[in-house]
Coordinates of N, CA and C in Angstrom, one line a residue:
M1 N 0.9 -1.2 0.0 CA 0.0 0.0 0.0 C 0.9 1.2 0.0
A2 N 0.7 2.2 -0.9 CA 1.5 3.3 -1.1 C 1.3 4.3 0.1
R3 N 2.4 4.8 0.6 CA 2.3 5.8 1.7 C 1.9 7.2 1.2
R4 N 1.1 7.8 1.9 CA 0.6 9.1 1.4 C 1.6 10.2 1.9
R5 N 1.9 11.1 1.0 CA 2.8 12.2 1.4 C 2.1 13.3 2.1
L6 N 2.7 13.7 3.2 CA 2.0 14.8 3.9 C 2.4 16.2 3.3
R7 N 1.5 17.0 3.0 CA 1.7 18.3 2.4 C 1.1 19.4 3.3
L8 N 1.9 20.5 3.4 CA 1.4 21.6 4.2 C 0.4 22.4 3.3
R9 N -0.7 22.7 3.9 CA -1.7 23.4 3.1 C -1.7 24.9 3.5
K10 N -2.1 25.7 2.7 CA -2.2 27.1 3.0 C -3.3 27.4 4.0
P11 N -3.0 28.4 4.9 CA -4.0 28.8 5.9 C -5.3 29.2 5.2
R12 N -6.4 28.8 5.8 CA -7.7 29.2 5.3 C -8.5 30.0 6.3
G13 N -9.0 31.0 5.9 CA -9.8 31.8 6.8 C -9.0 32.8 7.6
T14 N -9.7 33.7 8.2 CA -9.0 34.8 9.0 C -8.3 34.2 10.2
G15 N -8.9 33.3 10.9 CA -8.4 32.7 12.1 C -7.1 32.0 11.9
E16 N -7.0 31.2 10.8 CA -5.8 30.5 10.5 C -4.7 31.4 10.1
H17 N -5.0 32.5 9.4 CA -4.0 33.4 9.0 C -3.4 34.1 10.2
I18 N -4.3 34.5 11.2 CA -3.8 35.1 12.4 C -2.9 34.1 13.2
A19 N -3.3 32.9 13.2 CA -2.5 31.9 14.0 C -1.1 31.7 13.3
A20 N -1.1 31.6 12.0 CA 0.2 31.5 11.2 C 1.1 32.6 11.5
T21 N 0.5 33.8 11.5 CA 1.3 35.1 11.7 C 1.9 35.0 13.1
I22 N 1.1 34.6 14.1 CA 1.6 34.5 15.5 C 2.8 33.5 15.6
V23 N 2.6 32.4 14.9 CA 3.7 31.4 14.9 C 5.0 31.9 14.3
A24 N 4.8 32.6 13.2 CA 6.0 33.2 12.5 C 6.7 34.2 13.3
L25 N 5.9 35.1 14.0 CA 6.5 36.1 14.9 C 7.2 35.5 16.0
A26 N 6.6 34.4 16.6 CA 7.3 33.7 17.7 C 8.6 33.1 17.2
A27 N 8.6 32.5 16.1 CA 9.9 32.0 15.5 C 10.9 33.0 15.3
V28 N 10.5 34.2 14.8 CA 11.5 35.3 14.5 C 12.0 35.8 15.9
T29 N 11.1 35.9 16.9 CA 11.5 36.4 18.2 C 12.5 35.4 18.8
L30 N 12.2 34.1 18.7 CA 13.1 33.2 19.3 C 14.5 33.2 18.6
L31 N 14.5 33.3 17.3 CA 15.8 33.4 16.6 C 16.6 34.7 17.1
F32 N 15.8 35.8 17.2 CA 16.5 37.1 17.6 C 17.1 36.9 19.1
Q33 N 16.3 36.3 19.9 CA 16.8 36.1 21.3 C 18.0 35.2 21.3
M34 N 18.0 34.2 20.5 CA 19.2 33.3 20.4 C 20.4 34.0 19.9
A35 N 20.2 34.9 18.9 CA 21.3 35.7 18.4 C 21.9 36.6 19.5
L36 N 21.0 37.3 20.3 CA 21.4 38.1 21.4 C 22.2 37.4 22.4
A37 N 21.7 36.2 22.7 CA 22.4 35.3 23.7 C 23.8 35.0 23.3
A38 N 23.9 34.6 22.0 CA 25.2 34.2 21.4 C 26.1 35.4 21.5
Q39 N 25.6 36.6 21.1 CA 26.4 37.8 21.1 C 26.9 38.1 22.5
S40 N 26.0 38.0 23.5 CA 26.3 38.2 24.9 C 27.4 37.3 25.4
A41 N 27.3 36.0 25.0 CA 28.2 35.0 25.4 C 29.6 35.3 24.9
V42 N 29.7 35.7 23.6 CA 30.9 36.1 23.0 C 31.5 37.3 23.7
A43 N 30.6 38.3 24.0 CA 31.1 39.5 24.7 C 31.7 39.2 26.1
R44 N 31.0 38.3 26.8 CA 31.5 37.9 28.1 C 32.8 37.0 28.0
G45 N 32.9 36.2 26.9 CA 34.0 35.3 26.8 C 35.2 35.7 26.0
W46 N 35.2 36.9 25.5 CA 36.3 37.3 24.6 C 37.6 37.3 25.2
P47 N 37.8 37.7 26.5 CA 39.1 37.6 27.1 C 39.7 36.1 27.0
F48 N 38.8 35.2 27.3 CA 39.2 33.8 27.3 C 39.6 33.4 25.8
L49 N 38.8 33.8 24.9 CA 39.1 33.5 23.5 C 40.4 34.1 23.0
L50 N 40.6 35.4 23.5 CA 41.8 36.1 23.1 C 43.1 35.3 23.7
V51 N 43.0 34.9 25.0 CA 44.1 34.2 25.6 C 44.3 32.9 24.9
L52 N 43.2 32.2 24.5 CA 43.4 30.9 23.9 C 44.0 31.1 22.5
T53 N 43.6 32.1 21.8 CA 44.2 32.3 20.4 C 45.7 32.7 20.6
A54 N 46.0 33.6 21.5 CA 47.4 34.0 21.7 C 48.2 32.8 22.1
G55 N 47.7 31.9 23.0 CA 48.4 30.8 23.4 C 48.7 29.8 22.2
G56 N 47.7 29.7 21.3 CA 47.9 28.8 20.2 C 49.0 29.4 19.2
L57 N 49.0 30.7 19.1 CA 50.0 31.4 18.2 C 51.4 31.2 18.8
I58 N 51.5 31.4 20.1 CA 52.8 31.3 20.8 C 53.3 29.9 20.7
Y59 N 52.4 28.9 20.9 CA 52.9 27.5 20.8 C 53.3 27.2 19.4
G60 N 52.6 27.7 18.4 CA 53.0 27.4 17.0 C 54.3 28.0 16.7
L61 N 54.5 29.3 17.1 CA 55.8 30.0 16.9 C 56.9 29.2 17.6
W62 N 56.7 28.7 18.8 CA 57.7 28.0 19.5 C 58.1 26.7 18.8
R63 N 57.1 26.0 18.2 CA 57.4 24.8 17.4 C 58.2 25.1 16.2
L64 N 57.9 26.2 15.5 CA 58.7 26.6 14.3 C 60.1 27.0 14.7
L65 N 60.3 27.7 15.8 CA 61.6 28.1 16.2 C 62.4 26.9 16.6
R66 N 61.8 25.9 17.3 CA 62.5 24.7 17.8 C 62.9 23.9 16.6
S67 N 62.0 23.8 15.5 CA 62.3 23.0 14.3 C 63.5 23.7 13.6
A68 N 63.4 25.0 13.5 CA 64.5 25.7 12.8 C 65.8 25.6 13.5
R69 N 65.8 25.6 14.8 CA 67.0 25.5 15.6 C 67.6 24.1 15.4
A70 N 66.8 23.1 15.4 CA 67.2 21.7 15.3 C 67.8 21.5 13.9
Q71 N 67.2 22.1 12.9 CA 67.7 22.0 11.5 C 69.0 22.7 11.3
R72 N 69.1 23.9 12.0 CA 70.4 24.6 11.9 C 71.5 23.9 12.6
A73 N 71.2 23.3 13.7 CA 72.2 22.5 14.4 C 72.6 21.3 13.6
R74 N 71.7 20.6 12.9 CA 72.1 19.5 12.1 C 72.9 20.0 10.9
S75 N 72.5 21.1 10.3 CA 73.3 21.7 9.2 C 74.7 22.0 9.6
D76 N 74.9 22.6 10.8 CA 76.2 22.9 11.3 C 77.0 21.7 11.6
M77 N 76.3 20.6 12.1 CA 77.0 19.4 12.3 C 77.5 18.7 11.0
L78 N 76.6 18.7 10.0 CA 77.0 18.2 8.7 C 78.1 19.0 8.0
A79 N 78.1 20.3 8.3 CA 79.1 21.1 7.6 C 80.5 20.7 8.1
R80 N 80.6 20.2 9.3 CA 81.9 19.7 9.9 C 82.1 18.2 9.8
L81 N 81.2 17.6 9.0 CA 81.2 16.1 9.0 C 82.5 15.6 8.3
R82 N 83.2 14.7 9.1 CA 84.3 14.0 8.5 C 84.2 12.5 8.9
I83 N 84.4 11.6 8.0 CA 84.3 10.2 8.3 C 85.5 9.5 7.9
T84 N 86.1 8.8 8.7 CA 87.4 8.1 8.4 C 87.1 6.8 7.6
L85 N 88.1 6.4 6.9 CA 88.0 5.1 6.2 C 87.7 3.9 7.1
A86 N 88.4 4.0 8.3 CA 88.2 2.9 9.2 C 86.7 2.8 9.7
D87 N 86.1 4.0 9.9 CA 84.6 4.0 10.2 C 83.8 3.5 9.1
I88 N 84.2 3.9 7.9 CA 83.4 3.4 6.7 C 83.5 1.9 6.5
D89 N 84.7 1.4 6.7 CA 84.9 0.0 6.5 C 84.1 -0.8 7.5
A90 N 83.8 -0.2 8.7 CA 83.0 -0.9 9.7 C 81.5 -0.9 9.5
M91 N 81.1 -0.1 8.5 CA 79.7 0.1 8.3 C 79.1 -1.1 7.5
N92 N 77.7 -1.2 7.6 CA 77.0 -2.1 6.7 C 76.5 -1.3 5.5
D93 N 75.9 -2.0 4.6 CA 75.5 -1.4 3.3 C 74.6 -0.1 3.6
K94 N 73.6 -0.3 4.5 CA 72.6 0.8 4.7 C 73.4 2.0 5.4
E95 N 74.2 1.7 6.3 CA 75.0 2.8 7.0 C 75.9 3.5 6.0
F96 N 76.4 2.8 5.1 CA 77.3 3.4 4.0 C 76.5 4.4 3.2
E97 N 75.3 3.9 2.8 CA 74.4 4.8 2.0 C 74.0 6.1 2.7
V98 N 73.7 5.9 4.0 CA 73.3 7.1 4.8 C 74.5 8.0 4.9
A99 N 75.7 7.5 5.1 CA 76.9 8.3 5.2 C 77.1 9.1 3.9
L100 N 76.9 8.5 2.7 CA 77.1 9.2 1.5 C 76.0 10.3 1.3
R101 N 74.8 10.0 1.8 CA 73.8 11.0 1.8 C 74.2 12.2 2.6
D102 N 74.7 12.0 3.8 CA 75.1 13.1 4.7 C 76.3 13.9 4.1
L103 N 77.2 13.2 3.4 CA 78.3 13.9 2.8 C 77.8 14.8 1.6
L104 N 76.8 14.3 0.9 CA 76.3 15.1 -0.2 C 75.6 16.4 0.4
I105 N 74.8 16.2 1.5 CA 74.2 17.3 2.1 C 75.3 18.3 2.6
R106 N 76.3 17.8 3.2 CA 77.4 18.6 3.6 C 78.0 19.5 2.5
D107 N 78.0 18.9 1.3 CA 78.5 19.6 0.1 C 77.5 20.5 -0.6
G108 N 76.3 20.6 0.0 CA 75.3 21.5 -0.6 C 74.3 20.9 -1.5
W109 N 74.3 19.5 -1.5 CA 73.3 18.8 -2.4 C 72.2 18.3 -1.5
P110 N 71.1 18.9 -1.4 CA 69.9 18.3 -0.7 C 69.7 16.9 -1.2
A111 N 69.9 15.9 -0.4 CA 69.9 14.5 -0.8 C 69.0 13.6 0.0
R112 N 68.6 12.5 -0.5 CA 67.8 11.5 0.2 C 68.3 10.1 -0.2
R113 N 68.2 9.2 0.8 CA 68.6 7.8 0.5 C 67.4 7.1 -0.1
V114 N 67.6 6.4 -1.2 CA 66.5 5.6 -1.9 C 66.9 4.2 -2.1
G115 N 68.0 3.8 -1.5 CA 68.5 2.4 -1.7 C 67.6 1.4 -1.1
G116 N 67.6 0.2 -1.6 CA 66.8 -0.9 -1.1 C 66.4 -1.8 -2.3
G117 N 65.4 -2.6 -2.1 CA 64.9 -3.5 -3.1 C 64.3 -2.7 -4.3
G118 N 64.7 -3.0 -5.5 CA 64.1 -2.2 -6.6 C 64.6 -0.8 -6.8
D119 N 65.8 -0.5 -6.3 CA 66.3 0.9 -6.4 C 66.7 1.3 -7.8
Q120 N 66.9 0.3 -8.7 CA 67.2 0.6 -10.0 C 68.6 1.4 -10.1
A121 N 69.6 0.8 -9.5 CA 71.0 1.3 -9.6 C 71.1 2.7 -9.0
A122 N 70.3 3.0 -8.0 CA 70.5 4.3 -7.3 C 70.3 4.1 -5.8
D123 N 71.2 4.5 -5.0 CA 71.1 4.4 -3.5 C 70.9 5.7 -2.9
V124 N 71.4 6.8 -3.5 CA 71.3 8.2 -3.0 C 71.0 9.1 -4.2
I125 N 70.1 10.0 -4.1 CA 69.8 11.0 -5.1 C 69.9 12.4 -4.5
G126 N 70.7 13.2 -5.1 CA 70.9 14.6 -4.6 C 70.5 15.6 -5.7
D127 N 69.9 16.7 -5.3 CA 69.4 17.7 -6.3 C 70.1 19.1 -5.9
H128 N 70.9 19.6 -6.8 CA 71.5 20.9 -6.5 C 70.9 22.0 -7.4
P129 N 70.6 23.2 -6.9 CA 70.0 24.2 -7.8 C 70.8 24.6 -9.0
Q130 N 72.1 24.5 -8.9 CA 73.0 24.9 -10.1 C 73.6 23.7 -10.8
R131 N 73.9 22.7 -10.0 CA 74.6 21.5 -10.6 C 73.7 20.4 -11.1
G132 N 72.4 20.5 -10.8 CA 71.4 19.5 -11.2 C 71.3 18.3 -10.3
R133 N 70.9 17.2 -10.9 CA 70.6 16.0 -10.1 C 71.8 15.0 -10.2
I134 N 72.2 14.4 -9.1 CA 73.2 13.4 -9.1 C 72.6 12.1 -8.6
V135 N 73.0 11.0 -9.2 CA 72.6 9.7 -8.7 C 73.8 9.0 -8.2
V136 N 73.8 8.4 -7.0 CA 74.9 7.7 -6.4 C 74.6 6.3 -6.2
Q137 N 75.4 5.4 -6.7 CA 75.3 4.0 -6.5 C 76.4 3.6 -5.5
A138 N 76.0 3.1 -4.3 CA 77.0 2.8 -3.3 C 77.4 1.3 -3.3
K139 N 78.7 1.0 -3.3 CA 79.2 -0.3 -3.3 C 80.1 -0.5 -2.1
H140 N 79.5 -0.9 -1.0 CA 80.4 -1.2 0.2 C 80.9 -2.6 0.1
T141 N 82.2 -2.7 0.2 CA 82.8 -4.0 0.0 C 83.9 -4.2 1.0
R142 N 84.4 -5.4 1.1 CA 85.6 -5.7 2.0 C 86.8 -4.9 1.4
V143 N 87.7 -4.6 2.3 CA 88.9 -3.9 1.8 C 89.6 -4.8 0.8
G144 N 89.9 -4.2 -0.3 CA 90.6 -5.0 -1.4 C 89.6 -5.5 -2.5
G145 N 88.3 -5.4 -2.2 CA 87.3 -5.8 -3.1 C 87.2 -4.9 -4.3
K146 N 86.8 -5.4 -5.5 CA 86.8 -4.6 -6.7 C 85.4 -4.6 -7.3
V147 N 85.0 -3.4 -7.8 CA 83.7 -3.2 -8.5 C 84.0 -3.4 -10.0
G148 N 83.2 -4.2 -10.7 CA 83.4 -4.4 -12.1 C 82.5 -3.6 -13.0
S149 N 82.7 -3.8 -14.3 CA 82.0 -3.0 -15.3 C 80.5 -3.2 -15.3
A150 N 80.0 -4.3 -14.8 CA 78.5 -4.5 -14.8 C 77.8 -3.5 -14.0
V151 N 78.4 -3.0 -13.0 CA 77.8 -1.9 -12.1 C 77.7 -0.7 -12.9
M152 N 78.7 -0.3 -13.7 CA 78.7 0.9 -14.5 C 77.7 0.8 -15.6
Y153 N 77.5 -0.4 -16.2 CA 76.5 -0.5 -17.2 C 75.1 -0.2 -16.6
A154 N 74.8 -0.8 -15.4 CA 73.5 -0.6 -14.8 C 73.2 0.8 -14.5
V155 N 74.2 1.5 -13.9 CA 74.0 2.9 -13.6 C 73.8 3.8 -14.8
K156 N 74.6 3.5 -15.9 CA 74.4 4.3 -17.1 C 73.0 4.0 -17.7
G157 N 72.5 2.8 -17.6 CA 71.2 2.4 -18.2 C 70.0 3.1 -17.5
T158 N 70.1 3.4 -16.2 CA 69.0 4.0 -15.5 C 69.1 5.4 -15.1
A159 N 70.3 6.0 -15.1 CA 70.6 7.3 -14.6 C 69.7 8.4 -15.3
G160 N 69.6 8.3 -16.6 CA 68.7 9.2 -17.4 C 67.3 8.8 -17.5
P161 N 67.0 7.6 -18.1 CA 65.7 7.2 -18.4 C 64.8 7.0 -17.1
V162 N 65.4 6.6 -16.0 CA 64.6 6.3 -14.8 C 64.7 7.5 -13.8
H163 N 65.9 7.9 -13.5 CA 66.1 8.9 -12.5 C 66.3 10.4 -12.9
K164 N 66.3 10.6 -14.2 CA 66.4 11.9 -14.8 C 67.6 12.7 -14.3
A165 N 68.7 12.0 -14.2 CA 69.9 12.5 -13.6 C 70.8 13.3 -14.6
D166 N 71.5 14.3 -14.0 CA 72.5 15.0 -14.8 C 73.9 14.4 -14.6
H167 N 74.1 13.8 -13.5 CA 75.4 13.1 -13.2 C 75.1 11.8 -12.5
A168 N 76.1 10.9 -12.7 CA 76.0 9.6 -12.1 C 77.3 9.2 -11.6
V169 N 77.4 8.6 -10.4 CA 78.7 8.2 -9.8 C 78.5 6.9 -9.0
V170 N 79.5 6.1 -9.1 CA 79.6 4.9 -8.3 C 80.7 5.1 -7.2
V171 N 80.3 4.8 -6.0 CA 81.2 5.1 -4.9 C 81.5 3.7 -4.1
T172 N 82.7 3.4 -3.9 CA 83.1 2.2 -3.2 C 84.2 2.5 -2.2
N173 N 84.3 1.7 -1.1 CA 85.4 1.8 -0.2 C 86.5 0.8 -0.6
G174 N 86.3 0.2 -1.8 CA 87.3 -0.7 -2.3 C 87.9 -0.1 -3.5
A175 N 87.9 -0.8 -4.7 CA 88.6 -0.4 -5.9 C 87.7 -0.7 -7.1
F176 N 88.1 -0.3 -8.3 CA 87.4 -0.6 -9.5 C 88.4 -1.4 -10.4
T177 N 87.8 -2.3 -11.2 CA 88.6 -2.9 -12.2 C 89.0 -1.9 -13.2
R178 N 90.1 -2.2 -14.0 CA 90.6 -1.3 -15.0 C 89.5 -1.1 -16.1
D179 N 88.8 -2.1 -16.4 CA 87.8 -2.0 -17.5 C 86.7 -1.1 -17.0
A180 N 86.3 -1.3 -15.7 CA 85.2 -0.5 -15.2 C 85.5 1.0 -15.2
M181 N 86.7 1.4 -14.8 CA 87.1 2.8 -14.8 C 87.2 3.3 -16.2
A182 N 87.7 2.6 -17.2 CA 87.8 3.0 -18.5 C 86.4 3.2 -19.2
W183 N 85.5 2.2 -18.9 CA 84.2 2.3 -19.5 C 83.4 3.5 -18.9
G184 N 83.6 3.7 -17.6 CA 82.9 4.9 -16.9 C 83.4 6.2 -17.5
D185 N 84.7 6.3 -17.7 CA 85.3 7.5 -18.2 C 84.8 7.8 -19.7
R186 N 84.6 6.7 -20.5 CA 84.1 6.9 -21.8 C 82.6 7.3 -21.8
H187 N 81.9 6.8 -20.9 CA 80.4 7.0 -21.0 C 79.9 7.9 -19.9
G188 N 80.7 8.7 -19.2 CA 80.2 9.7 -18.3 C 79.8 9.2 -17.0
V189 N 80.1 8.0 -16.6 CA 79.8 7.5 -15.2 C 81.0 7.7 -14.3
H190 N 80.9 8.7 -13.4 CA 82.0 9.0 -12.5 C 82.2 7.8 -11.5
W191 N 83.4 7.7 -11.0 CA 83.7 6.7 -10.1 C 84.6 7.3 -8.9
V192 N 84.3 6.8 -7.7 CA 85.0 7.2 -6.5 C 85.5 6.0 -5.9
D193 N 86.9 5.8 -5.9 CA 87.5 4.6 -5.3 C 87.9 4.9 -3.9
R194 N 88.6 4.1 -3.3 CA 89.0 4.2 -1.9 C 89.8 5.5 -1.7
K195 N 90.7 5.8 -2.6 CA 91.6 7.0 -2.4 C 90.8 8.3 -2.5
K196 N 89.9 8.3 -3.5 CA 89.0 9.5 -3.7 C 88.0 9.6 -2.5
L197 N 87.5 8.5 -2.1 CA 86.6 8.5 -0.9 C 87.3 9.1 0.3
Q198 N 88.5 8.8 0.5 CA 89.2 9.3 1.7 C 89.3 10.9 1.5
R199 N 89.6 11.4 0.4 CA 89.7 12.8 0.2 C 88.3 13.4 0.4
W200 N 87.3 12.8 0.0 CA 85.9 13.3 0.1 C 85.4 13.2 1.6
A201 N 85.5 12.0 2.2 CA 84.9 11.8 3.5 C 85.7 12.3 4.6
E202 N 87.0 12.0 4.5 CA 87.9 12.3 5.6 C 88.6 13.6 5.5
S203 N 89.0 14.0 4.3 CA 89.8 15.3 4.2 C 88.9 16.5 4.0
G204 N 87.6 16.2 3.6 CA 86.7 17.3 3.5 C 86.5 17.9 2.1
A205 N 87.1 17.3 1.1 CA 86.9 17.8 -0.3 C 85.5 17.6 -0.7
T206 N 84.9 18.5 -1.5 CA 83.6 18.4 -2.0 C 83.5 17.4 -3.1
L207 N 82.4 16.7 -3.3 CA 82.3 15.8 -4.4 C 82.3 16.4 -5.7
H208 N 81.7 17.6 -5.9 CA 81.7 18.2 -7.2 C 83.1 18.7 -7.6
E209 N 83.9 19.1 -6.6 CA 85.2 19.5 -6.9 C 86.1 18.2 -7.3
L210 N 85.8 17.2 -6.6 CA 86.5 15.9 -6.8 C 86.3 15.3 -8.2
L211 N 85.0 15.5 -8.6 CA 84.7 14.9 -9.9 C 84.7 16.0 -11.1
G212 N 85.0 17.2 -10.7 CA 85.1 18.2 -11.8 C 83.7 18.6 -12.3
V213 N 82.6 18.5 -11.4 CA 81.3 18.8 -11.9 C 81.0 20.3 -11.6
S214 N 80.7 21.0 -12.7 CA 80.5 22.5 -12.6 C 79.0 22.7 -12.7
A215 N 78.6 24.0 -12.6 CA 77.2 24.3 -12.8 C 76.8 24.0 -14.2
R216 N 75.4 23.6 -14.3 CA 74.9 23.1 -15.6 C 75.0 24.2 -16.6
S217 N 75.6 24.0 -17.8 CA 75.7 24.9 -18.9 C 75.1 24.3 -20.1
R218 N 74.8 23.0 -20.1 CA 74.2 22.4 -21.3 C 73.4 21.2 -20.8
P219 N 72.5 20.7 -21.6 CA 71.7 19.5 -21.2 C 72.5 18.3 -20.8
S220 N 72.0 17.6 -19.8 CA 72.7 16.4 -19.3 C 72.9 15.4 -20.4
R221 N 74.0 14.7 -20.5 CA 74.2 13.7 -21.5 C 73.3 12.5 -21.2
F222 N 72.9 12.3 -19.9 CA 72.0 11.2 -19.6 C 70.6 11.5 -20.1
K223 N 70.2 12.8 -19.9 CA 68.8 13.2 -20.3 C 68.7 13.2 -21.8
R224 N 69.8 13.6 -22.5 CA 69.8 13.6 -23.9 C 69.7 12.1 -24.5
A225 N 70.4 11.3 -23.8 CA 70.4 9.9 -24.2 C 69.0 9.2 -23.9
A226 N 68.3 9.7 -22.9 CA 67.0 9.1 -22.5 C 66.0 9.5 -23.6

């Protein structure tokens, strides 16, 4: 059975019109009184609201200042960062990647660690406003270990197409095979062996000075190849 819809009908007759008018006036009066009550409450409570607002602003400013102070302290610490080869040799793979990230930040490259499963031949990526993007492949090995040409091939293959890099570098605490160094030199993949790593991490030389990377003046060879 269909339900009947209730509909309001228009007042009929003088009596109903008067009653409707009275109801409408009562409703308007009630709304007016509620508005006055709300205004009165605000007028009585404004000191509390003012204190609450001021407290919120002071707390927010304190949080910003504390964050800025912590960031400045970290920047100062990184600016003085030096890591010995002995410390590097004692690291695991993840610690080595984090150390390279911090060294890049020290040198003015805002960097992040991206290493892990499926990193596509990039463990650290840094972006510099003048020098562009650099991709770092970290190869932590036992002392005397050597990095071969296959690593250079992988870095070259993903630096531009995947990571949109301007520069690519493989860093190891060991050494490179002669073929790996020659192939990297021919194809623009930089390499940092144990000797260069000591100059970078322990002596304080910047990576871009070590590799001869200047401000960008032409499109990246990796991006052109991509």
